[in-house]
Short mmCIF file of C-alpha atoms and ligand atoms in Angstrom, two decimals:
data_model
loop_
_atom_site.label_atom_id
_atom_site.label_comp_id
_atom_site.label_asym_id
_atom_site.label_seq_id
_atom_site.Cartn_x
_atom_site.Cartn_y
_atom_site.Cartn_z
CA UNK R 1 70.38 98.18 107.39
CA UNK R 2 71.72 100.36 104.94
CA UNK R 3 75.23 100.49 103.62
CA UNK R 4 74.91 104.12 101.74
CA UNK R 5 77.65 105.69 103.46
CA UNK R 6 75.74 108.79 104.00
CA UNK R 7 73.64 107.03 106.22
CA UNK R 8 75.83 106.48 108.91
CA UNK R 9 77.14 110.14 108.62
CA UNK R 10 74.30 111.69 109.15
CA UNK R 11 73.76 108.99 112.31
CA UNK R 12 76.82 110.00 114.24
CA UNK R 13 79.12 108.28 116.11
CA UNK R 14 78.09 105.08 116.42
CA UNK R 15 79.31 104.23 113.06
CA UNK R 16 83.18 104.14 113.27
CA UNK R 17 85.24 102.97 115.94
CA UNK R 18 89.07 103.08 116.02
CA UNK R 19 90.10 100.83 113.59
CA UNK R 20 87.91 103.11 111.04
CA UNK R 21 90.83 105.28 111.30
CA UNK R 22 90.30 109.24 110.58
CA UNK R 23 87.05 109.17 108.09
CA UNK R 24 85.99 113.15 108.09
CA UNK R 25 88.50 114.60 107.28
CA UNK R 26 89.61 112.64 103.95
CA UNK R 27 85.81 113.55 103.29
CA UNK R 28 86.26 117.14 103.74
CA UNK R 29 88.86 117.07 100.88
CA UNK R 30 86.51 115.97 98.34
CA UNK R 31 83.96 118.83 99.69
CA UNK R 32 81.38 116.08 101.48
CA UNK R 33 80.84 114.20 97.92
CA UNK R 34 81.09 110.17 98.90
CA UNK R 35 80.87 108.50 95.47
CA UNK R 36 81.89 109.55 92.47
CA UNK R 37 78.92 111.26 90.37
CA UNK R 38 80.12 110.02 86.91
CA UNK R 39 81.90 106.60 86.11
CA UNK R 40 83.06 103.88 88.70
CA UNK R 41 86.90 102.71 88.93
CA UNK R 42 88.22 98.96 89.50
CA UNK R 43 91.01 98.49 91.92
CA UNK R 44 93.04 97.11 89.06
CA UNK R 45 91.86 100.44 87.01
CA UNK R 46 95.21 101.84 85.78
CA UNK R 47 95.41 105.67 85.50
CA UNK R 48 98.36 108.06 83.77
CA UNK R 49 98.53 111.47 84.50
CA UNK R 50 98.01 113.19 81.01
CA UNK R 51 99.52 116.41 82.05
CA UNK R 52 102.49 117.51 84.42
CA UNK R 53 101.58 119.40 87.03
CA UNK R 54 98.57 121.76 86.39
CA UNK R 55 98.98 124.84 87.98
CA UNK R 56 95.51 124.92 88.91
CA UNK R 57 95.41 121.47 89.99
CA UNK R 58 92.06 121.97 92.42
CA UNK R 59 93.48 120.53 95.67
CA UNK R 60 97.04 119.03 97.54
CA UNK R 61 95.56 115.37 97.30
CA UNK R 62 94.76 116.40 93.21
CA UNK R 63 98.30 117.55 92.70
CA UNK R 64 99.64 114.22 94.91
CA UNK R 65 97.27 112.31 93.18
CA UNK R 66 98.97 113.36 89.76
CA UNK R 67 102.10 113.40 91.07
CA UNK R 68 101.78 109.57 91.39
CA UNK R 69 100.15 108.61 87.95
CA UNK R 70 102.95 110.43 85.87
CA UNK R 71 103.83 106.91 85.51
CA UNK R 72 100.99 104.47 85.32
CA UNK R 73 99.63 103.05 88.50
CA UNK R 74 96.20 100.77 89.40
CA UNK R 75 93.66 102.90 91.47
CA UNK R 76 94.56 100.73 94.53
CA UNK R 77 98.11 101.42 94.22
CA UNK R 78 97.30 105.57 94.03
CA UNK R 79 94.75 105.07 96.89
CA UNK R 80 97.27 103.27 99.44
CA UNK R 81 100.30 105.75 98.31
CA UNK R 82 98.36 109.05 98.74
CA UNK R 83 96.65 107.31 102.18
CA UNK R 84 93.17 108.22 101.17
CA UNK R 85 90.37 106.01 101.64
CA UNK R 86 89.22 104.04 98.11
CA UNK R 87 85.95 106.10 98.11
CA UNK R 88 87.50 109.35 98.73
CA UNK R 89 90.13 108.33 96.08
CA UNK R 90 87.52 107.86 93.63
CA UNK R 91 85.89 111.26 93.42
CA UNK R 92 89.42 112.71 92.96
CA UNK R 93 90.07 110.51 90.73
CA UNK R 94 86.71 111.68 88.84
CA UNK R 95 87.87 115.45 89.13
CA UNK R 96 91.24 114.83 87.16
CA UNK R 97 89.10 112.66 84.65
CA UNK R 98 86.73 115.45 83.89
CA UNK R 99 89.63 117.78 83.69
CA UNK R 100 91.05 115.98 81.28
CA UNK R 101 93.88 115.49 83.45
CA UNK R 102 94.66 111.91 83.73
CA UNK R 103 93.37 109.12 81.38
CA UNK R 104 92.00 105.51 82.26
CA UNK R 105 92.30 102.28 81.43
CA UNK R 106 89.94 99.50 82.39
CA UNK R 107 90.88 95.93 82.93
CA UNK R 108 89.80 93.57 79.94
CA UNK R 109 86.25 92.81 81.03
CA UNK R 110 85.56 90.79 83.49
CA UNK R 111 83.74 87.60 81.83
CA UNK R 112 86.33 86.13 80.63
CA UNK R 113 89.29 84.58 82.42
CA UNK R 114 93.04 85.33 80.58
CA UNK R 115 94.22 83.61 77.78
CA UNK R 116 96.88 80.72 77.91
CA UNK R 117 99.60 82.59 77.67
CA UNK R 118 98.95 85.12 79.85
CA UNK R 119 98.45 82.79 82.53
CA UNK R 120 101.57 80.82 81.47
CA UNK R 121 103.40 83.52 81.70
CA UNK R 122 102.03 84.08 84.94
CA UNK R 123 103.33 80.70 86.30
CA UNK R 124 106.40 81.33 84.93
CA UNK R 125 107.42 84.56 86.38
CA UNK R 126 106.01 83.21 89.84
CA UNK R 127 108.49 80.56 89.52
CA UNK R 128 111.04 82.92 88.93
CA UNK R 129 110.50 84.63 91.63
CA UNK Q 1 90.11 89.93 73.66
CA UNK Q 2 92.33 90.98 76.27
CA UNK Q 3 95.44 90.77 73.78
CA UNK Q 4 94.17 93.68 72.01
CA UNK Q 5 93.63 96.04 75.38
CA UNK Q 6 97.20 95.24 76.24
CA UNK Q 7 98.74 95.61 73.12
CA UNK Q 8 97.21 99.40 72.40
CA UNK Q 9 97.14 100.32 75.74
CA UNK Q 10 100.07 101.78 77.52
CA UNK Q 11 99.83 100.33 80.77
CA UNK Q 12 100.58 96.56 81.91
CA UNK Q 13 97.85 94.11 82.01
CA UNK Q 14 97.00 93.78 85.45
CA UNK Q 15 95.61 90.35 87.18
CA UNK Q 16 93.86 90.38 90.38
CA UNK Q 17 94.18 87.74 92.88
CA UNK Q 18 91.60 87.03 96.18
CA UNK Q 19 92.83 86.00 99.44
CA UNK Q 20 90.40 84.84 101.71
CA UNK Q 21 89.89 82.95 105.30
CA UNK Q 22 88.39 83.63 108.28
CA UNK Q 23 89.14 85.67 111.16
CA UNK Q 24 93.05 85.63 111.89
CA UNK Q 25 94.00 82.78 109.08
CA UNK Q 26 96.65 84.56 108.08
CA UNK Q 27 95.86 86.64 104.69
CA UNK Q 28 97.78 89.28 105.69
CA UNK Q 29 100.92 87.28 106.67
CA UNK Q 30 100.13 85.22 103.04
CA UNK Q 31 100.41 88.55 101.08
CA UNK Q 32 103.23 90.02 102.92
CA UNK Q 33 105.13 86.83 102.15
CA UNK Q 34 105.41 87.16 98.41
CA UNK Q 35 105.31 90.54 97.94
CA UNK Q 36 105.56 94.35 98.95
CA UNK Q 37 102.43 94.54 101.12
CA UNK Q 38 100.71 98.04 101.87
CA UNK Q 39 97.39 98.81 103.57
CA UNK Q 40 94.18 99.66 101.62
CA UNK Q 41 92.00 101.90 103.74
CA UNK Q 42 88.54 101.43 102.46
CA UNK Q 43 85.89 104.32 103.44
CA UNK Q 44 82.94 101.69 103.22
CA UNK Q 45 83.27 100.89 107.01
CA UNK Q 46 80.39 103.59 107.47
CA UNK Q 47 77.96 101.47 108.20
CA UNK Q 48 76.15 99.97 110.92
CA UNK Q 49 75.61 96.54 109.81
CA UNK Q 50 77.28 93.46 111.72
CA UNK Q 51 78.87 95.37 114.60
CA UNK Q 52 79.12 92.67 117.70
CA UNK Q 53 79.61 89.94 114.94
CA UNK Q 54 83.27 88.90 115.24
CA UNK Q 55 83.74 85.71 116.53
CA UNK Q 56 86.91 85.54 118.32
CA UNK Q 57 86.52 81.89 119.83
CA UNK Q 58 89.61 80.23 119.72
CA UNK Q 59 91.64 82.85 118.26
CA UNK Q 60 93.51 83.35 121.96
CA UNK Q 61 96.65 85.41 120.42
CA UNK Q 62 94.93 87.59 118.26
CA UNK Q 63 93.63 91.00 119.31
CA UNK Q 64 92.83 93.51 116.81
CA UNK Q 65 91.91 93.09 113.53
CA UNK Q 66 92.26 96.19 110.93
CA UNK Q 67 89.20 97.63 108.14
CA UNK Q 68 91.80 98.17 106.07
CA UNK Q 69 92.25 95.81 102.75
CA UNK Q 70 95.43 93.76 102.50
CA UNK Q 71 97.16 94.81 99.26
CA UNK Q 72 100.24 93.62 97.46
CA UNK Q 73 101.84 93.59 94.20
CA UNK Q 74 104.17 91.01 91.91
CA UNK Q 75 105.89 92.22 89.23
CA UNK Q 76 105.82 89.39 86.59
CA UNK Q 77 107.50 91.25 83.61
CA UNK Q 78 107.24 95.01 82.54
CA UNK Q 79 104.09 94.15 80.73
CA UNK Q 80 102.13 92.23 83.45
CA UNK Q 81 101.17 93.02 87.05
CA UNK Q 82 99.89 90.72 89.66
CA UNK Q 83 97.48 92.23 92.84
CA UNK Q 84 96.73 90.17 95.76
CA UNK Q 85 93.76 91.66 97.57
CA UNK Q 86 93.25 89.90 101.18
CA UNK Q 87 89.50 90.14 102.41
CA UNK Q 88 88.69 91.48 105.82
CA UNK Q 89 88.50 88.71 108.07
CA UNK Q 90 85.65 90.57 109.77
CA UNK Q 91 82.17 88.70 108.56
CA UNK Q 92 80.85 92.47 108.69
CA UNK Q 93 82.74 93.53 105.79
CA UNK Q 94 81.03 90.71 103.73
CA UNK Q 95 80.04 93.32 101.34
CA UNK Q 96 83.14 94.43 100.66
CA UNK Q 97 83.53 91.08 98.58
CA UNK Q 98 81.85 91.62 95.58
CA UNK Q 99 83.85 94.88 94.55
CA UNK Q 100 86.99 92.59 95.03
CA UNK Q 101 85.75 89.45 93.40
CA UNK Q 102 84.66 90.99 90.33
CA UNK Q 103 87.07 90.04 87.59
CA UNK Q 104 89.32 88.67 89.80
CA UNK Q 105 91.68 85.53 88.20
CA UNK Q 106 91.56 83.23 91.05
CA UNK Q 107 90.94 82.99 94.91
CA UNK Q 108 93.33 81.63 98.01
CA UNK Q 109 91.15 80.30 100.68
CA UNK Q 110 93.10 80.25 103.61
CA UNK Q 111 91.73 77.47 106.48
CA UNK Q 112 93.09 77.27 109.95
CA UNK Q 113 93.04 73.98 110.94
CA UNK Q 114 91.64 74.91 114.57
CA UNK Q 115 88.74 76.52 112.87
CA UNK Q 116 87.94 74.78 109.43
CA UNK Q 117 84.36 75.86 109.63
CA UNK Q 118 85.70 79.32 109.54
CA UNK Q 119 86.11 79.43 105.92
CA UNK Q 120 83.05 77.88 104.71
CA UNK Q 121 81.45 81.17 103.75
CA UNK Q 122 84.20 81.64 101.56
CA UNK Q 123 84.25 78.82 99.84
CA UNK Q 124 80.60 78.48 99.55
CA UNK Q 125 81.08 82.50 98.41
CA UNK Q 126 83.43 81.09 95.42
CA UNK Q 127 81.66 78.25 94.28
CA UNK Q 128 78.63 80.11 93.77
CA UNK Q 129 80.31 82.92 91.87
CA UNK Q 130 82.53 80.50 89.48
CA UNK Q 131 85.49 81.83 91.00
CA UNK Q 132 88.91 79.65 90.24
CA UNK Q 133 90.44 79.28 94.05
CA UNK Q 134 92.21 76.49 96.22
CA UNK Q 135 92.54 75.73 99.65
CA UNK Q 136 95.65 76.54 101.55
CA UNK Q 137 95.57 74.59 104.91
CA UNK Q 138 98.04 77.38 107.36
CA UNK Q 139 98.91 74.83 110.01
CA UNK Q 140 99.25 76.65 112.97
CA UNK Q 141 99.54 73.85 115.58
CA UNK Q 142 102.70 71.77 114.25
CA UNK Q 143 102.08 69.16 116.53
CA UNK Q 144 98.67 68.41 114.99
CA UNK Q 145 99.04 67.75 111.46
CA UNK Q 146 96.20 67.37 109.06
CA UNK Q 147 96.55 65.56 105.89
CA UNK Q 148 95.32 67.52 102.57
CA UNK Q 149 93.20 64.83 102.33
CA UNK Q 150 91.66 65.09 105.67
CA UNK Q 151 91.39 68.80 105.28
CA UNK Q 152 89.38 68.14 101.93
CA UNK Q 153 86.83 65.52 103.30
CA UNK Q 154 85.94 67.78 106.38
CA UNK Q 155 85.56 70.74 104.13
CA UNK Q 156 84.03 68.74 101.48
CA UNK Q 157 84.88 70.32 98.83
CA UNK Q 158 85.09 69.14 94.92
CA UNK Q 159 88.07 66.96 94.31
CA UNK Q 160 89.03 69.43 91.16
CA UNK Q 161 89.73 71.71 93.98
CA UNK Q 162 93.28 72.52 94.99
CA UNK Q 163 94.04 71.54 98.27
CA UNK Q 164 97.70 72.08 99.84
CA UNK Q 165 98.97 72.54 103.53
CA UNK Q 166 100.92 75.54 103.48
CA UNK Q 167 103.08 77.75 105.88
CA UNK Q 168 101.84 81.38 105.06
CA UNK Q 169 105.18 82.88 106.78
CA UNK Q 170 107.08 80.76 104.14
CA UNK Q 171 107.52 82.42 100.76
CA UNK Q 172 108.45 79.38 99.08
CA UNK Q 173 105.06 77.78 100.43
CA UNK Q 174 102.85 80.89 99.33
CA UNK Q 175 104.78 81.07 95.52
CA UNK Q 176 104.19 77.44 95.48
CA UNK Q 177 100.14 78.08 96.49
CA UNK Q 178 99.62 81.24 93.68
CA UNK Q 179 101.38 79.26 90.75
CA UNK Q 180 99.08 75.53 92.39
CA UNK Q 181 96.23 78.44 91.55
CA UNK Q 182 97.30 79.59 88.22
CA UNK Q 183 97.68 76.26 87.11
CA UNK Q 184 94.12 75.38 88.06
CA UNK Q 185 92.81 78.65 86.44
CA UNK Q 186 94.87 77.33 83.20
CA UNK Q 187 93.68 73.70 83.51
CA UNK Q 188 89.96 75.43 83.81
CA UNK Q 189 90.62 77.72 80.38
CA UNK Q 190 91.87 74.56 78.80
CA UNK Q 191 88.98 72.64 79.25
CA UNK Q 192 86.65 75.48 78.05
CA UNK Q 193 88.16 76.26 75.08
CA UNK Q 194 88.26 73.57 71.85
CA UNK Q 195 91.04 72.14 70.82
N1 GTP L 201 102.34 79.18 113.02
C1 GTP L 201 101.86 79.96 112.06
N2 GTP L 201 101.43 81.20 112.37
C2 GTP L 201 100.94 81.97 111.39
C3 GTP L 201 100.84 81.52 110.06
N3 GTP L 201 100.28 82.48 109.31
C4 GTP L 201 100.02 83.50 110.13
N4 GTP L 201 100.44 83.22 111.39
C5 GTP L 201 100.29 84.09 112.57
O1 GTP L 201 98.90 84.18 112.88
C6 GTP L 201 98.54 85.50 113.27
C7 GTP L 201 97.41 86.03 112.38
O2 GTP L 201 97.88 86.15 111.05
P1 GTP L 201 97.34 87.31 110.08
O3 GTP L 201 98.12 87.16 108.82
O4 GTP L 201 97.36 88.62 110.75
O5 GTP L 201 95.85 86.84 109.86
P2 GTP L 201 94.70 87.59 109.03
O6 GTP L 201 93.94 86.53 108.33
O7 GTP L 201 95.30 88.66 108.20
O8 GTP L 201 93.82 88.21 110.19
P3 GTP L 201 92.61 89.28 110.03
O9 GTP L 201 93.00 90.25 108.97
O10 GTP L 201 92.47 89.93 111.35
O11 GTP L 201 91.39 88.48 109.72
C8 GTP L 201 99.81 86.32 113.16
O12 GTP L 201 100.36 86.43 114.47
C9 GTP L 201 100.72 85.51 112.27
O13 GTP L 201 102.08 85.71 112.57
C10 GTP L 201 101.32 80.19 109.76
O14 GTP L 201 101.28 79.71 108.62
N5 GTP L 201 101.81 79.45 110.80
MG1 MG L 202 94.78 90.70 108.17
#
């Protein structure tokens, strides 16, 4: 049991069912790659687009993708408002990157939890809610 | 230190926030109730593993259940975000928790009262990884009610552990369940850190 993605590809069918919504063709957009090949993104990565629109921008869901990040926005945020599965989100995401197109910015790492007043302030804007 | 990443960096500091349950407990109702809730499709669903393993028992009303993540977003001030991730309910996507509990804050475990054994893996899941999370009892059946208490002793959980009935259609209940969990995560960074 296996859960490389290329795996079940390469299996067929019985991999997906209809709640896996359309799979291939978000695939076919990143040209069959399924991970990115260089660095990893968090959910709560935030990305800004570094340039406006690049003329050559390699693809629609590039361009969309940079359309988005001209103000800053977490990878989850770009991967739900372009409609793209996370994975398929990711190697685009690696594209702009080595482009120099958009820049990154990690969450603080992940060892620690936030300080007191973050989390304060945290509790106070939920109250304010 | 975190302080320094926000400070030089021109992006908010984001927070992440896990909510959890079994099968139907209502995550996605949870996150749509305090915030602007949008689908995550997640591309990991090609695999094989677990298909056949959803346990429906008991869950008479509930037909589908979606791959996709649960995803929502609070605003706390122009310089801090809050994401609420909810789990799929399906155990098959079991994997898909590790990407989504690393460096998260805290953790809601939802439990349905008709199936508390339901979200056992989750909690055992967040004691073993140190996670901060409480225990929001959705109570479904109104004409059954469950004390906290009750809920904690069957669960048997540690009595540090939140534990707070809660109506996840009912934004005032789920605001009142995040900031019961941010206090917990602050009493927990309190006690770590001398005086
Ligand atoms: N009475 C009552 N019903 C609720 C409550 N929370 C959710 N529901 C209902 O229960 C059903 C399931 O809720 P969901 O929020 O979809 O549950 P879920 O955990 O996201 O389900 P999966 O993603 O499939 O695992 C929906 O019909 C909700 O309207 C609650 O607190 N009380
Ligand atoms: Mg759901």
């Amino acid at each position: 049991m296996s859960t490389d993605p290329l795996d079940g590809v390469e299996e067929g069918p019985a991999w997906w069912d209809h709640e896996a919504g359309p799979v291939v063709r978000p695939y076919m957009v990143t040209g069959g790659r399924v991970r990115p090949t260089t660095v990893d993104f968090d959910l709560i990565t935030y990305l800004v687009a570094t340039a406006t629109l690049a003329a050559d921008t390699p693809s629609p869901e590039h361009q969309a993708i940079l359309a988005l990040t001209q103000e800053p926005r977490a990878v989850a945020e770009v991967a739900s408002r372009v409609d793209l599965p996370l994975g398929v989100v990711r190697v685009l995401l690696c594209d702009l990157l080595s482009d120099g197109l958009i820049a990154r910015y990690d969450p603080p790492s992940t060892d620690h939890l936030p300080n007191v007043e973050t989390l304060q302030a945290v509790i106070h804007g939920l109250r304010a809610l | 230190m975190d302080s320094v990443r926000s400070d030089t960096a021109p992006v908010p500091q984001a927070l992440k926030i896990l909510v959890a349950g079994g099968f139907g407990a209502g995550k996605t109702t949870l996150v749509g109730a305090v915030s602007e809730i949008a689908p995550l499709r997640t591309e990991e669903v090609l695999t094989t593993a677990g298909v056949g393993t959803d346990d429906t028992t008991g869950v008479a009303t509930k037909t589908t259940t979606t791959v996709a993540m649960d995803f929502g977003r609070i605003t706390i001030n122009p310089s801090l975000v809050l994401y609420l991730f909810g789990t799929p309910g399906q155990n098959r996507f079991w994997f898909l928790w590790d990407e989504l509990a690393t460096g998260a804050l805290g953790a809601v475990v939802l439990a349905d009262t008709r199936r508390l054994a339901d979200s056992f893996a989750a909690i055992d899941y967040f004691e073993q990884r140190n996670t901060p999370f409480v225990i929001a009892v959705n109570c479904f059946d109104n004409d059954q009610r469950y004390t906290a208490e009750q809920v904690r002793e069957a669960l048997d959980v540690d009595g540090h552990v939140p534990v707070l009935l809660t109506d996840a259609r009912d934004r005032m209940s789920v605001k009142n369940v995040l900031i019961t969990l941010v206090e917990h995560v602050l009493t927990m960074v309190r006690s770590t850190v001398p005086a």
